[in-house]
Coordinates of N, CA and C in Angstrom, one line a residue:
M739 N 17.5 16.2 -9.7 CA 16.8 15.3 -8.6 C 16.5 14.1 -9.6
G740 N 16.2 13.0 -8.6 CA 15.9 11.8 -9.2 C 14.4 11.4 -9.8
P741 N 14.2 10.5 -10.5 CA 12.7 10.2 -10.8 C 12.0 10.2 -10.2
K742 N 10.7 10.9 -9.9 CA 9.6 10.9 -9.2 C 8.5 9.8 -9.7
K743 N 8.8 9.2 -10.2 CA 7.5 8.0 -10.4 C 8.1 6.4 -9.8
I744 N 6.9 6.0 -9.1 CA 6.9 4.6 -8.7 C 6.3 3.4 -9.2
A745 N 6.4 2.2 -9.7 CA 5.9 1.6 -10.5 C 5.4 0.3 -9.4
I746 N 3.8 0.7 -9.4 CA 2.8 -0.3 -8.7 C 2.5 -1.8 -9.1
V747 N 2.9 -2.8 -8.8 CA 2.5 -3.6 -9.4 C 1.4 -4.3 -8.9
V748 N 0.3 -4.6 -9.0 CA -1.1 -6.1 -8.0 C -1.7 -6.7 -9.1
H749 N -2.0 -7.4 -8.6 CA -2.7 -8.7 -9.2 C -4.4 -8.9 -9.3
Q750 N -5.1 -7.9 -8.9 CA -6.8 -7.8 -9.8 C -7.0 -7.0 -9.9
Q751 N -7.9 -6.8 -10.8 CA -7.8 -5.6 -10.9 C -8.9 -4.2 -10.0
H752 N -9.0 -4.5 -9.1 CA -9.4 -3.8 -8.0 C -8.2 -3.9 -7.1
S753 N -7.3 -3.7 -6.7 CA -6.6 -3.9 -6.1 C -6.2 -2.7 -5.4
R754 N -5.8 -2.6 -4.4 CA -5.5 -1.0 -4.3 C -3.8 -1.0 -3.4
P755 N -2.8 -0.3 -3.6 CA -2.4 0.0 -2.5 C -2.1 0.4 -0.7
G756 N -2.9 0.8 -0.8 CA -2.9 1.1 0.5 C -2.6 2.4 1.3
R757 N -1.8 1.8 2.2 CA -0.8 2.9 3.0 C 0.5 2.7 2.3
V758 N 1.0 1.7 1.3 CA 2.1 2.2 1.1 C 1.7 2.8 -0.2
G759 N 1.2 3.3 -0.9 CA 0.8 4.1 -1.8 C 0.2 5.4 -1.6
A760 N -0.3 5.3 -0.5 CA -0.3 6.9 0.4 C 1.1 7.2 0.7
L761 N 1.7 6.7 1.6 CA 3.0 7.3 1.4 C 4.1 8.0 0.3
L762 N 3.8 7.0 -0.3 CA 4.2 7.5 -1.4 C 3.7 8.5 -2.1
E763 N 3.1 8.5 -2.2 CA 2.1 9.9 -3.0 C 2.4 10.8 -1.7
K764 N 2.5 11.3 -0.6 CA 2.4 11.7 0.1 C 4.6 12.7 0.1
R765 N 5.2 11.6 -0.2 CA 6.6 12.1 -0.6 C 6.9 12.7 -1.8
G766 N 5.3 12.7 -2.4 CA 5.6 13.3 -4.0 C 5.5 12.8 -4.9
Y767 N 5.7 10.9 -5.0 CA 6.2 10.1 -6.0 C 5.1 10.0 -6.8
E768 N 4.7 9.9 -8.0 CA 3.2 9.3 -9.3 C 3.5 7.9 -9.3
L769 N 2.3 7.3 -8.8 CA 2.2 5.9 -9.2 C 2.1 5.4 -10.3
H770 N 2.6 5.2 -10.9 CA 2.0 4.0 -12.1 C 1.6 2.8 -11.7
R771 N 0.5 1.9 -12.3 CA -0.1 1.2 -11.7 C 0.1 0.1 -13.0
F772 N 0.4 -1.2 -12.9 CA 0.6 -2.0 -13.5 C -0.6 -3.7 -13.1
C773 N -1.2 -4.2 -14.0 CA -1.9 -5.7 -13.7 C -1.3 -6.1 -14.9
P774 N 0.0 -7.1 -14.6 CA 0.2 -7.9 -15.4 C -1.0 -8.9 -15.7
N775 N -1.7 -9.6 -14.9 CA -2.6 -10.2 -14.8 C -3.9 -9.6 -15.9
L776 N -3.3 -8.9 -16.3 CA -4.8 -8.0 -17.3 C -4.5 -8.0 -18.2
G777 N -2.7 -8.2 -18.8 CA -1.9 -7.7 -19.7 C -0.5 -7.5 -19.7
C778 N 0.3 -8.1 -20.0 CA 1.7 -7.8 -19.6 C 2.4 -6.5 -20.0
N779 N 2.5 -5.9 -19.8 CA 2.7 -4.7 -20.1 C 3.6 -3.7 -18.9
L780 N 4.8 -4.4 -18.6 CA 5.4 -4.2 -17.2 C 6.7 -3.6 -18.4
P781 N 7.0 -2.6 -17.2 CA 8.1 -1.8 -18.3 C 9.3 -1.7 -18.5
E782 N 10.1 -1.7 -19.6 CA 11.2 -2.1 -19.8 C 12.1 -1.4 -19.7
D783 N 11.9 -0.2 -19.7 CA 13.2 1.2 -19.2 C 13.0 2.0 -17.7
M784 N 13.8 1.3 -17.0 CA 13.5 1.8 -15.2 C 14.1 3.4 -14.9
S785 N 14.4 4.0 -16.0 CA 15.5 4.8 -15.9 C 14.3 6.4 -15.0
D786 N 13.0 6.1 -15.8 CA 11.9 7.4 -14.9 C 11.1 6.5 -13.9
Y787 N 12.3 5.6 -13.0 CA 11.6 4.7 -12.0 C 12.2 4.9 -10.5
A788 N 11.6 5.4 -9.9 CA 12.5 5.1 -8.7 C 12.5 4.1 -7.6
G789 N 11.4 3.4 -7.9 CA 11.0 2.2 -7.0 C 10.4 1.3 -7.8
V790 N 10.2 0.0 -7.2 CA 9.0 -0.7 -7.5 C 8.4 -1.4 -6.4
V791 N 6.7 -1.5 -6.7 CA 6.4 -2.6 -5.2 C 5.4 -2.8 -6.2
V792 N 5.7 -4.8 -5.4 CA 4.8 -5.6 -6.0 C 4.3 -6.0 -5.2
F793 N 2.4 -5.8 -4.9 CA 1.8 -6.0 -4.1 C 1.6 -7.8 -3.8
G794 N 0.6 -7.9 -2.9 CA 0.1 -9.5 -2.8 C -1.1 -10.0 -3.5
G795 N -1.8 -10.4 -3.4 CA -2.8 -11.7 -4.4 C -3.2 -12.9 -4.2
P796 N -4.4 -13.5 -4.3 CA -4.8 -14.6 -4.0 C -4.6 -15.7 -4.7
M797 N -3.1 -15.5 -6.0 CA -2.3 -17.0 -7.2 C -0.7 -16.7 -6.0
S798 N -0.4 -18.0 -6.7 CA 0.2 -18.1 -6.3 C 1.8 -18.2 -7.3
A799 N 2.7 -17.8 -6.9 CA 3.7 -18.1 -6.9 C 4.6 -18.7 -8.0
N800 N 3.9 -19.8 -7.9 CA 4.1 -21.0 -8.6 C 3.3 -21.8 -9.9
D801 N 2.5 -19.9 -9.8 CA 1.3 -20.6 -10.5 C 2.0 -19.7 -12.3
C802 N 3.3 -19.8 -12.7 CA 3.3 -19.6 -14.8 C 3.4 -20.4 -14.8
G803 N 3.1 -21.4 -14.8 CA 3.0 -22.2 -15.9 C 1.0 -22.7 -16.3
T804 N 0.3 -21.5 -15.3 CA -0.8 -21.2 -16.2 C -1.1 -20.1 -15.8
L805 N -1.1 -19.3 -15.6 CA -0.8 -17.4 -15.4 C 0.3 -16.9 -16.4
A806 N 0.0 -15.8 -17.0 CA 0.8 -15.3 -18.3 C 2.1 -14.2 -17.2
G807 N 0.4 -13.7 -16.5 CA 0.7 -12.5 -15.7 C 1.9 -12.8 -14.3
I808 N 2.2 -13.7 -13.7 CA 3.1 -14.6 -13.0 C 4.4 -14.6 -13.9
K809 N 3.9 -15.7 -14.6 CA 5.6 -15.6 -15.5 C 6.1 -14.3 -16.3
C810 N 5.1 -13.7 -16.5 CA 6.0 -12.0 -17.3 C 6.8 -11.7 -16.0
E811 N 5.9 -11.8 -14.5 CA 6.6 -10.7 -13.0 C 7.9 -11.9 -13.1
L812 N 8.1 -12.9 -12.9 CA 9.0 -13.7 -12.5 C 10.2 -13.2 -13.4
D813 N 10.3 -13.3 -14.7 CA 11.2 -13.0 -16.0 C 11.8 -11.3 -16.0
W814 N 10.7 -10.4 -15.3 CA 11.1 -8.5 -15.0 C 11.6 -9.0 -14.0
I815 N 11.3 -9.5 -12.9 CA 12.0 -8.8 -11.4 C 13.5 -8.4 -11.4
P816 N 14.3 -9.8 -12.2 CA 16.2 -10.0 -12.3 C 16.4 -8.5 -13.1
K817 N 15.3 -8.0 -13.6 CA 16.4 -7.1 -14.5 C 15.9 -5.8 -14.1
V818 N 14.6 -5.6 -13.1 CA 14.6 -4.3 -11.9 C 15.9 -5.2 -11.0
V819 N 15.8 -5.5 -10.3 CA 16.6 -6.1 -9.5 C 18.4 -5.6 -9.6
D820 N 18.6 -6.2 -11.0 CA 20.0 -6.2 -11.5 C 20.1 -4.9 -11.7
A821 N 19.0 -4.1 -12.6 CA 19.4 -2.3 -12.6 C 19.3 -1.7 -11.3
G822 N 19.9 -2.2 -10.6 CA 19.8 -1.5 -9.5 C 18.8 -0.3 -8.9
V823 N 16.8 -0.5 -9.1 CA 16.4 0.0 -8.5 C 15.4 -0.7 -7.5
P824 N 15.2 0.3 -6.2 CA 14.8 -0.3 -5.2 C 13.3 -1.6 -5.5
F825 N 13.5 -2.4 -4.9 CA 12.2 -3.5 -5.1 C 11.5 -3.4 -4.0
L826 N 11.0 -3.6 -3.8 CA 10.0 -3.9 -2.5 C 8.9 -4.7 -3.3
G827 N 9.0 -6.5 -2.1 CA 7.6 -7.2 -2.6 C 7.0 -8.2 -1.0
L828 N 5.3 -7.5 -1.5 CA 5.0 -7.5 -0.3 C 3.8 -8.4 -0.2
C829 N 4.0 -9.5 0.4 CA 3.5 -11.3 0.1 C 3.5 -11.7 -0.7
L830 N 2.4 -12.2 -1.8 CA 3.1 -12.6 -3.3 C 4.0 -12.1 -3.7
G831 N 4.2 -10.2 -3.7 CA 5.2 -9.4 -3.9 C 6.8 -10.4 -3.6
A832 N 6.9 -10.6 -1.8 CA 7.9 -11.2 -1.8 C 8.0 -12.9 -2.2
Q833 N 7.1 -13.6 -2.2 CA 7.3 -14.9 -2.4 C 7.4 -15.0 -4.5
L834 N 7.2 -13.9 -5.0 CA 7.7 -13.9 -6.1 C 9.4 -12.9 -6.6
L835 N 9.9 -12.7 -5.9 CA 10.9 -12.3 -5.0 C 12.1 -13.4 -5.2
T836 N 11.5 -14.3 -4.0 CA 11.9 -15.4 -3.6 C 12.5 -16.5 -4.9
R837 N 11.1 -17.0 -5.3 CA 11.2 -17.7 -6.6 C 12.3 -16.8 -7.8
A838 N 12.2 -15.9 -8.2 CA 12.9 -15.8 -9.3 C 14.1 -15.1 -8.2
A839 N 14.9 -15.7 -7.8 CA 16.1 -15.8 -6.7 C 16.8 -17.4 -6.6
G840 N 15.8 -18.4 -7.2 CA 15.9 -19.1 -6.5 C 15.3 -19.8 -5.5
G841 N 14.3 -19.6 -4.8 CA 14.1 -20.0 -3.9 C 13.0 -20.6 -3.6
R842 N 12.0 -21.3 -2.9 CA 10.6 -22.0 -3.4 C 10.0 -21.5 -2.9
V843 N 8.5 -21.8 -3.1 CA 7.7 -21.2 -1.8 C 6.1 -22.4 -1.9
G844 N 5.8 -22.8 -0.8 CA 5.1 -23.5 -0.3 C 4.5 -23.2 -0.1
P845 N 3.0 -24.1 0.6 CA 2.3 -24.0 2.4 C 2.7 -24.8 3.2
H846 N 2.6 -24.8 4.5 CA 2.6 -24.7 5.6 C 2.8 -26.6 6.0
P847 N 4.1 -27.3 6.0 CA 3.5 -28.5 6.4 C 2.4 -29.5 7.1
E848 N 1.9 -28.3 7.8 CA 0.5 -28.9 8.5 C -0.7 -27.7 7.9
G849 N -0.6 -27.1 7.1 CA -1.7 -26.7 6.4 C -2.0 -25.5 7.3
L850 N -1.1 -25.0 7.9 CA -1.6 -24.2 9.0 C -1.2 -22.5 8.2
V851 N -2.2 -21.7 8.2 CA -2.1 -20.2 7.4 C -1.8 -19.0 8.7
E852 N -1.3 -17.8 8.4 CA -1.1 -16.7 9.0 C -2.3 -15.5 8.2
I853 N -3.4 -15.5 9.2 CA -4.4 -14.7 8.6 C -4.7 -14.1 9.9
G854 N -4.5 -12.8 10.0 CA -4.5 -11.9 11.5 C -3.7 -11.4 11.6
Y855 N -3.4 -10.5 12.5 CA -2.3 -10.2 13.4 C -1.4 -11.1 13.9
V856 N -0.2 -11.4 13.7 CA 0.8 -12.3 13.8 C 2.1 -11.0 14.7
E857 N 2.6 -11.9 15.1 CA 4.3 -11.7 15.9 C 5.5 -12.1 15.0
V858 N 6.1 -11.4 14.9 CA 7.3 -11.3 14.0 C 8.5 -10.8 14.7
E859 N 9.8 -11.6 14.5 CA 10.7 -10.7 15.3 C 11.6 -11.2 14.2
P860 N 13.1 -9.7 14.6 CA 14.3 -9.9 13.7 C 15.4 -10.5 14.0
T861 N 16.1 -11.0 12.9 CA 16.7 -11.2 13.4 C 18.1 -10.8 13.6
E862 N 19.2 -11.5 13.8 CA 20.8 -10.4 14.1 C 20.3 -9.3 12.9
A863 N 20.5 -9.7 12.1 CA 20.6 -8.4 10.4 C 19.8 -7.8 10.4
G864 N 18.6 -8.7 11.0 CA 17.1 -7.7 11.1 C 16.7 -6.6 11.9
R865 N 18.4 -6.7 12.3 CA 17.7 -5.3 13.8 C 18.4 -4.0 13.2
E866 N 18.8 -4.8 12.2 CA 18.6 -2.6 11.5 C 17.6 -2.2 10.8
W867 N 16.9 -3.0 10.4 CA 15.6 -2.7 10.0 C 14.1 -2.9 11.0
F868 N 14.1 -3.9 12.2 CA 13.4 -3.6 13.0 C 14.0 -3.7 14.5
R869 N 13.8 -2.8 14.7 CA 13.7 -2.8 16.1 C 13.8 -2.9 16.9
A870 N 12.8 -4.2 17.0 CA 12.0 -5.2 18.1 C 11.0 -6.0 17.4
P871 N 10.7 -7.0 18.0 CA 9.6 -8.1 17.9 C 8.2 -6.6 17.2
M872 N 7.6 -7.5 16.7 CA 6.4 -6.5 16.0 C 5.1 -7.5 15.7
K873 N 4.0 -6.7 16.1 CA 2.7 -7.5 15.4 C 2.5 -7.0 14.1
V874 N 2.2 -7.8 12.9 CA 1.8 -7.5 11.5 C 0.8 -8.0 10.6
Y875 N 0.2 -7.4 10.0 CA -0.9 -8.1 9.4 C -0.4 -9.3 8.6
Q876 N -1.2 -10.2 8.1 CA -1.2 -11.5 7.8 C -2.0 -11.4 6.9
W877 N -1.9 -12.1 5.5 CA -2.8 -12.9 4.5 C -2.4 -13.3 3.4
H878 N -2.1 -15.0 4.2 CA -1.4 -15.6 3.1 C -1.7 -17.2 3.6
R879 N -1.4 -18.3 3.0 CA -1.6 -19.5 3.0 C -0.3 -20.3 2.4
E880 N 1.4 -19.3 2.0 CA 2.0 -20.1 1.8 C 3.0 -19.5 2.5
G881 N 4.0 -19.9 2.0 CA 5.4 -19.2 2.7 C 6.6 -19.4 2.0
M882 N 7.6 -19.1 2.9 CA 8.9 -19.5 0.9 C 10.5 -19.6 2.1
T883 N 10.9 -20.7 1.3 CA 12.5 -21.1 1.7 C 13.8 -20.2 0.7
I884 N 14.5 -19.2 1.3 CA 15.2 -18.4 0.5 C 16.5 -19.1 0.8
P885 N 17.2 -18.3 -1.1 CA 18.2 -19.3 -1.4 C 18.8 -18.5 -0.1
D886 N 20.5 -19.5 -1.0 CA 21.5 -18.7 0.3 C 21.8 -17.3 -0.5
C887 N 21.4 -16.5 -1.6 CA 22.1 -14.8 -2.2 C 21.5 -13.8 -1.1
C888 N 19.9 -14.7 -0.3 CA 19.3 -13.9 0.7 C 19.6 -13.6 1.9
E889 N 19.1 -12.7 2.7 CA 19.6 -12.6 4.0 C 18.2 -12.4 5.3
L890 N 18.0 -13.4 5.2 CA 16.6 -13.1 6.4 C 16.4 -12.2 7.7
L891 N 16.0 -11.5 7.0 CA 15.7 -10.3 8.2 C 14.7 -9.9 9.6
A892 N 13.5 -11.5 9.6 CA 12.5 -11.4 10.3 C 12.2 -12.8 10.1
T893 N 11.5 -12.8 11.8 CA 11.3 -14.6 11.7 C 9.9 -14.9 12.8
N894 N 9.5 -15.8 12.0 CA 8.7 -16.6 13.8 C 8.8 -17.6 13.5
D895 N 7.9 -18.8 14.3 CA 8.1 -20.2 14.8 C 7.1 -21.1 13.4
R896 N 5.8 -20.4 12.9 CA 5.2 -20.9 12.0 C 5.6 -21.0 10.4
Y897 N 5.4 -19.5 10.5 CA 6.7 -19.4 9.0 C 7.7 -18.3 9.3
P898 N 8.6 -19.0 9.1 CA 10.4 -18.8 9.7 C 10.9 -17.8 8.3
V899 N 9.9 -17.3 7.2 CA 11.6 -16.2 6.1 C 9.0 -15.4 6.3
Q900 N 9.8 -14.1 7.2 CA 9.2 -13.1 7.1 C 9.4 -11.8 6.9
G901 N 11.1 -12.2 6.5 CA 11.2 -10.3 5.6 C 13.1 -10.9 5.6
F902 N 13.1 -10.7 4.4 CA 14.2 -10.7 3.6 C 14.6 -9.9 2.3
R903 N 16.3 -9.8 2.9 CA 16.9 -8.8 1.6 C 17.8 -9.4 0.5
C904 N 17.4 -9.0 -0.6 CA 18.1 -9.8 -1.9 C 18.9 -8.8 -2.2
G905 N 20.6 -8.6 -1.8 CA 21.1 -7.8 -2.9 C 21.1 -6.8 -1.9
P906 N 21.0 -5.0 -2.5 CA 21.4 -4.0 -1.6 C 19.9 -3.4 -1.7
N907 N 19.3 -3.8 -2.9 CA 18.1 -3.0 -2.9 C 17.1 -3.8 -3.1
A908 N 16.8 -5.2 -2.7 CA 15.8 -5.9 -2.7 C 15.4 -6.2 -1.3
F909 N 13.6 -6.2 -1.6 CA 13.9 -6.8 0.0 C 12.3 -7.1 -0.4
G910 N 11.7 -8.2 0.2 CA 10.8 -9.0 0.5 C 10.0 -9.2 1.6
F911 N 8.6 -8.9 2.3 CA 8.2 -9.0 3.4 C 7.0 -9.9 3.1
Q912 N 6.5 -10.5 3.7 CA 5.4 -11.5 3.9 C 4.6 -11.0 4.3
F913 N 4.2 -10.0 5.1 CA 3.6 -9.6 5.9 C 2.8 -8.1 5.1
H914 N 1.5 -7.6 5.7 CA 1.5 -6.2 4.7 C 1.0 -5.3 5.6
P915 N 2.2 -4.8 4.7 CA 1.9 -3.5 5.7 C 0.7 -1.9 5.3
E916 N 0.1 -2.0 4.1 CA -0.2 -1.3 3.3 C -1.3 -1.6 3.5
V917 N -2.2 -2.8 4.7 CA -3.7 -3.3 4.6 C -3.7 -1.7 5.7
T918 N -5.1 -0.9 5.5 CA -5.9 0.0 6.3 C -6.9 -0.6 7.0
L919 N -7.7 0.0 7.5 CA -8.9 -0.4 8.5 C -9.9 -0.8 7.4
E920 N -10.1 0.5 6.8 CA -10.8 0.0 5.4 C -11.0 -1.2 4.9
M921 N -9.8 -1.3 4.6 CA -9.2 -2.7 3.6 C -9.5 -4.2 4.3
K922 N -9.2 -4.1 5.6 CA -9.1 -5.3 6.7 C -10.7 -5.1 6.7
G923 N -11.9 -4.7 6.5 CA -13.4 -4.6 6.2 C -13.5 -5.4 4.6
I924 N -13.2 -4.6 4.3 CA -13.2 -5.5 2.8 C -13.4 -6.8 2.9
W925 N -11.6 -6.9 3.0 CA -10.7 -8.4 3.3 C -11.8 -9.5 3.5
T926 N -11.9 -9.7 5.2 CA -12.8 -10.4 5.8 C -13.8 -10.6 5.5
L927 N -15.1 -9.5 4.3 CA -15.5 -9.9 4.1 C -16.0 -10.5 3.1
S928 N -15.6 -10.7 1.5 CA -15.3 -10.1 0.4 C -14.4 -12.1 0.7
A929 N -13.9 -12.5 1.4 CA -12.9 -13.8 1.4 C -13.2 -14.2 2.4
A930 N -14.6 -14.0 3.2 CA -14.8 -14.8 4.3 C -14.2 -16.4 4.8
E931 N -14.6 -16.9 3.7 CA -13.8 -17.7 3.3 C -12.2 -18.7 4.2
R932 N -11.9 -17.4 4.1 CA -10.5 -18.3 4.1 C -10.1 -17.8 5.6
L933 N -11.0 -17.4 6.2 CA -10.9 -17.1 7.7 C -11.9 -18.4 8.3
K934 N -11.7 -19.8 7.8 CA -12.4 -20.6 7.9 C -11.3 -21.6 8.1
M935 N -10.2 -21.2 7.6 CA -8.5 -22.1 7.3 C -8.0 -22.3 9.1
P936 N -7.2 -23.6 8.8 CA -6.7 -23.6 10.0 C -5.8 -22.5 10.4
G937 N -5.7 -22.1 11.4 CA -4.5 -20.8 11.7 C -5.6 -19.8 11.8
A938 N -6.2 -19.4 11.2 CA -6.6 -18.3 10.8 C -7.8 -17.5 11.6
Q939 N -7.4 -16.1 12.1 CA -8.2 -15.3 13.3 C -9.9 -14.8 12.5
Q940 N -10.4 -14.7 13.5 CA -11.9 -14.1 13.6 C -12.3 -12.8 12.7
R941 N -13.3 -12.1 12.0 CA -12.9 -11.1 11.8 C -13.3 -10.6 12.7
G942 N -13.2 -10.0 14.0 CA -13.6 -9.2 15.0 C -11.9 -9.5 14.9
V943 N -11.5 -10.2 15.4 CA -9.6 -10.0 15.8 C -9.0 -8.9 14.8
H944 N -9.3 -9.2 13.4 CA -8.9 -8.5 13.0 C -9.1 -6.8 13.3
L945 N -10.9 -6.7 13.2 CA -11.2 -5.1 13.0 C -10.3 -4.4 14.6
S946 N -10.4 -5.0 15.6 CA -10.6 -4.8 17.1 C -8.9 -4.5 17.6
M947 N -8.1 -5.3 16.3 CA -6.9 -5.5 17.1 C -6.2 -3.9 16.7
H948 N -6.4 -3.7 15.6 CA -6.4 -2.4 14.6 C -5.9 -1.0 15.1
A949 N -6.3 -0.9 16.4 CA -5.9 0.4 17.1 C -4.9 0.1 17.6
L950 N -4.7 -1.2 18.3 CA -3.5 -1.7 19.0 C -2.1 -1.6 18.3
Y951 N -2.3 -2.5 17.0 CA -1.0 -3.6 16.4 C -0.7 -2.0 15.1
D952 N -1.7 -1.7 14.9 CA -1.5 -0.6 13.5 C -0.5 0.4 13.5
P953 N -0.7 1.7 14.6 CA 0.3 2.4 14.6 C 1.8 2.4 14.5
P954 N 2.4 1.0 15.8 CA 3.5 1.0 15.7 C 3.9 0.3 14.1
L955 N 2.9 -0.3 13.5 CA 3.4 -0.8 11.8 C 3.0 0.3 11.2
D956 N 2.3 1.6 11.2 CA 2.9 2.4 10.5 C 3.8 3.0 10.7
R957 N 4.2 3.3 11.9 CA 5.7 4.4 12.0 C 6.8 3.3 11.7
W958 N 6.4 1.9 11.2 CA 7.5 0.9 10.6 C 7.7 1.7 9.6
I959 N 6.7 1.4 8.5 CA 6.6 1.8 7.1 C 6.7 3.0 6.6
N960 N 6.6 3.9 7.3 CA 6.7 5.0 7.0 C 8.1 5.2 7.1
G961 N 9.0 4.6 8.1 CA 10.2 4.8 8.5 C 11.1 4.4 7.0
F962 N 10.2 3.1 7.2 CA 11.8 2.1 6.4 C 11.4 2.7 4.7
L963 N 10.3 3.1 4.0 CA 10.1 3.9 2.7 C 11.5 4.8 2.2
D964 N 11.6 5.6 3.6 CA 13.0 6.2 3.0 C 14.1 5.5 3.3
R965 N 14.3 4.7 4.0 CA 16.0 4.5 3.9 C 15.9 2.8 2.6
W966 N 14.8 2.5 2.3 CA 15.1 1.7 1.2 C 14.8 2.6 -0.2
L967 N 14.2 3.5 -0.1 CA 14.1 4.4 -1.3 C 15.7 5.3 -1.7
A968 N 16.4 5.0 -0.4 CA 17.9 5.4 -0.7 C 18.6 3.8 -0.8
T969 N 18.2 2.4 -1.2 CA 19.2 1.9 -1.4 C 19.7 1.8 -3.0
D970 N 18.5 2.6 -4.3 CA 19.2 3.1 -5.4 C 20.5 2.6 -5.8
Q971 N 20.8 1.9 -6.1 CA 21.7 1.7 -6.6 C 22.5 2.4 -7.8
R972 N 21.7 3.0 -8.9 CA 21.8 3.9 -10.0 C 22.5 5.3 -8.9
V973 N 22.0 5.7 -8.1 CA 22.1 6.6 -7.7 C 23.7 6.6 -7.1
A974 N 24.7 5.5 -6.7 CA 25.9 5.0 -5.6 C 26.7 5.1 -7.1
A975 N 26.1 4.3 -8.2 CA 26.8 4.5 -9.5 C 27.4 6.1 -9.7
A976 N 26.3 6.7 -9.6 CA 26.6 8.0 -10.8 C 27.3 9.0 -9.7
S977 N 27.3 8.5 -8.2 CA 28.1 9.8 -7.3 C 30.3 8.9 -7.6
G978 N 29.7 7.7 -8.0 CA 31.4 7.5 -8.5 C 31.3 6.6 -7.1
E979 N 30.3 6.5 -6.2 CA 31.0 5.4 -5.3 C 30.8 4.2 -6.0
S980 N 31.5 2.8 -5.4 CA 31.4 1.4 -5.8 C 29.8 0.7 -5.8
R981 N 29.6 -0.3 -6.4 CA 28.0 -0.3 -6.9 C 28.4 -2.2 -5.8
S982 N 27.1 -2.1 -5.0 CA 27.6 -3.4 -4.5 C 27.2 -4.6 -5.0
P983 N 27.6 -5.7 -4.9 CA 27.7 -6.5 -6.0 C 26.1 -6.8 -6.6
A984 N 26.0 -7.7 -7.8 CA 24.3 -8.1 -7.9 C 24.3 -9.4 -7.5
V985 N 22.7 -9.8 -7.5 CA 22.5 -11.3 -6.8 C 22.9 -12.1 -8.5
E986 N 22.6 -13.1 -8.1 CA 22.4 -14.0 -9.2 C 22.1 -14.8 -9.6
F987 N 20.9 -14.1 -10.1 CA 19.3 -14.5 -10.4 C 19.3 -16.2 -11.3
A988 N 18.4 -16.6 -10.7 CA 17.8 -17.9 -11.0 C 17.3 -17.9 -12.1
A989 N 17.9 -19.0 -13.7 CA 16.8 -19.0 -14.9 C 15.2 -18.4 -14.6
A990 N 14.6 -17.6 -15.3 CA 13.6 -17.8 -15.3 C 12.4 -19.0 -14.8
A991 N 11.5 -19.3 -13.6 CA 11.0 -20.3 -13.6 C 10.2 -20.6 -15.0
D992 N 9.4 -22.4 -14.7 CA 8.8 -22.8 -16.3 C 7.4 -22.7 -15.2

C-alpha cells in the first residue's frame, strides 16, 4: 500500500480545502495542512505523501519578491513534481505551477476578471480529461501563459489557459472545483468588493446557479482525483516501468 497522506497547501489562516479535501478524506487519505504565508515549513521528504494540492488565495504568483511564502512555494514545487509526486494546483496553485515551469502570470489586457460560473472547453489533448464543455466556478483576476513544456487541456476566450498538464504528474486548473455552496456564500460576502470588478457576476448568480452547474462539476472532480492520483511516477518506477521524462523547470523566480 502506498502513502495515505496528502499535503494540502493553503494561503490564508482560515482557508479550507472544501470539496477536494472532503473527497480525498472519503478515499481514506489524511490531510496535512501547510500555510507557507504563516511560516515556510513545506515538507522536504515527500515519501509519506500520495499527492500535493495547492489551493488559491488573494495574493499573486508574482509576489515572490514581497511574500516569503510565495517564494518558498516557487522553490518547492519543482522538487515535488520532479520527484514524481502527483501535483494539483487550483487557481493560484495553477499560477504558481506556471511560474515555476517558466510561464507568465498577469491580468487580462482589458482588466476583465472571471468571478462566477464560466464555461471552459477541452482542447484536443484535453478530451482525455474533459468529455465536453463545462461550466466551472471561477474567482480570479489574473491569468496564465504556459511554457512549451506544458500541455493545454482546457480553454475559453477570456482567459485562454483554463487547464494544463505539466509533465506526467502535475496539473493546473484556473477554476475552483473545491468550492462548496457554503464557501460561495462566504466568499461573496467577505470579498464583496470583488463583485464590482468588470466581468464579475453578482452574488445572486453565484448562489442560484449552484444547483444547475455544480452537480456536473462535482462528478468531474470526483472522477478526476482517482486518475490524478494514479499519475504517481514513483509507483511506475517501483514496478519497473519506464518513467516519463521530467519537466525542465525554470530557475526559481526572483
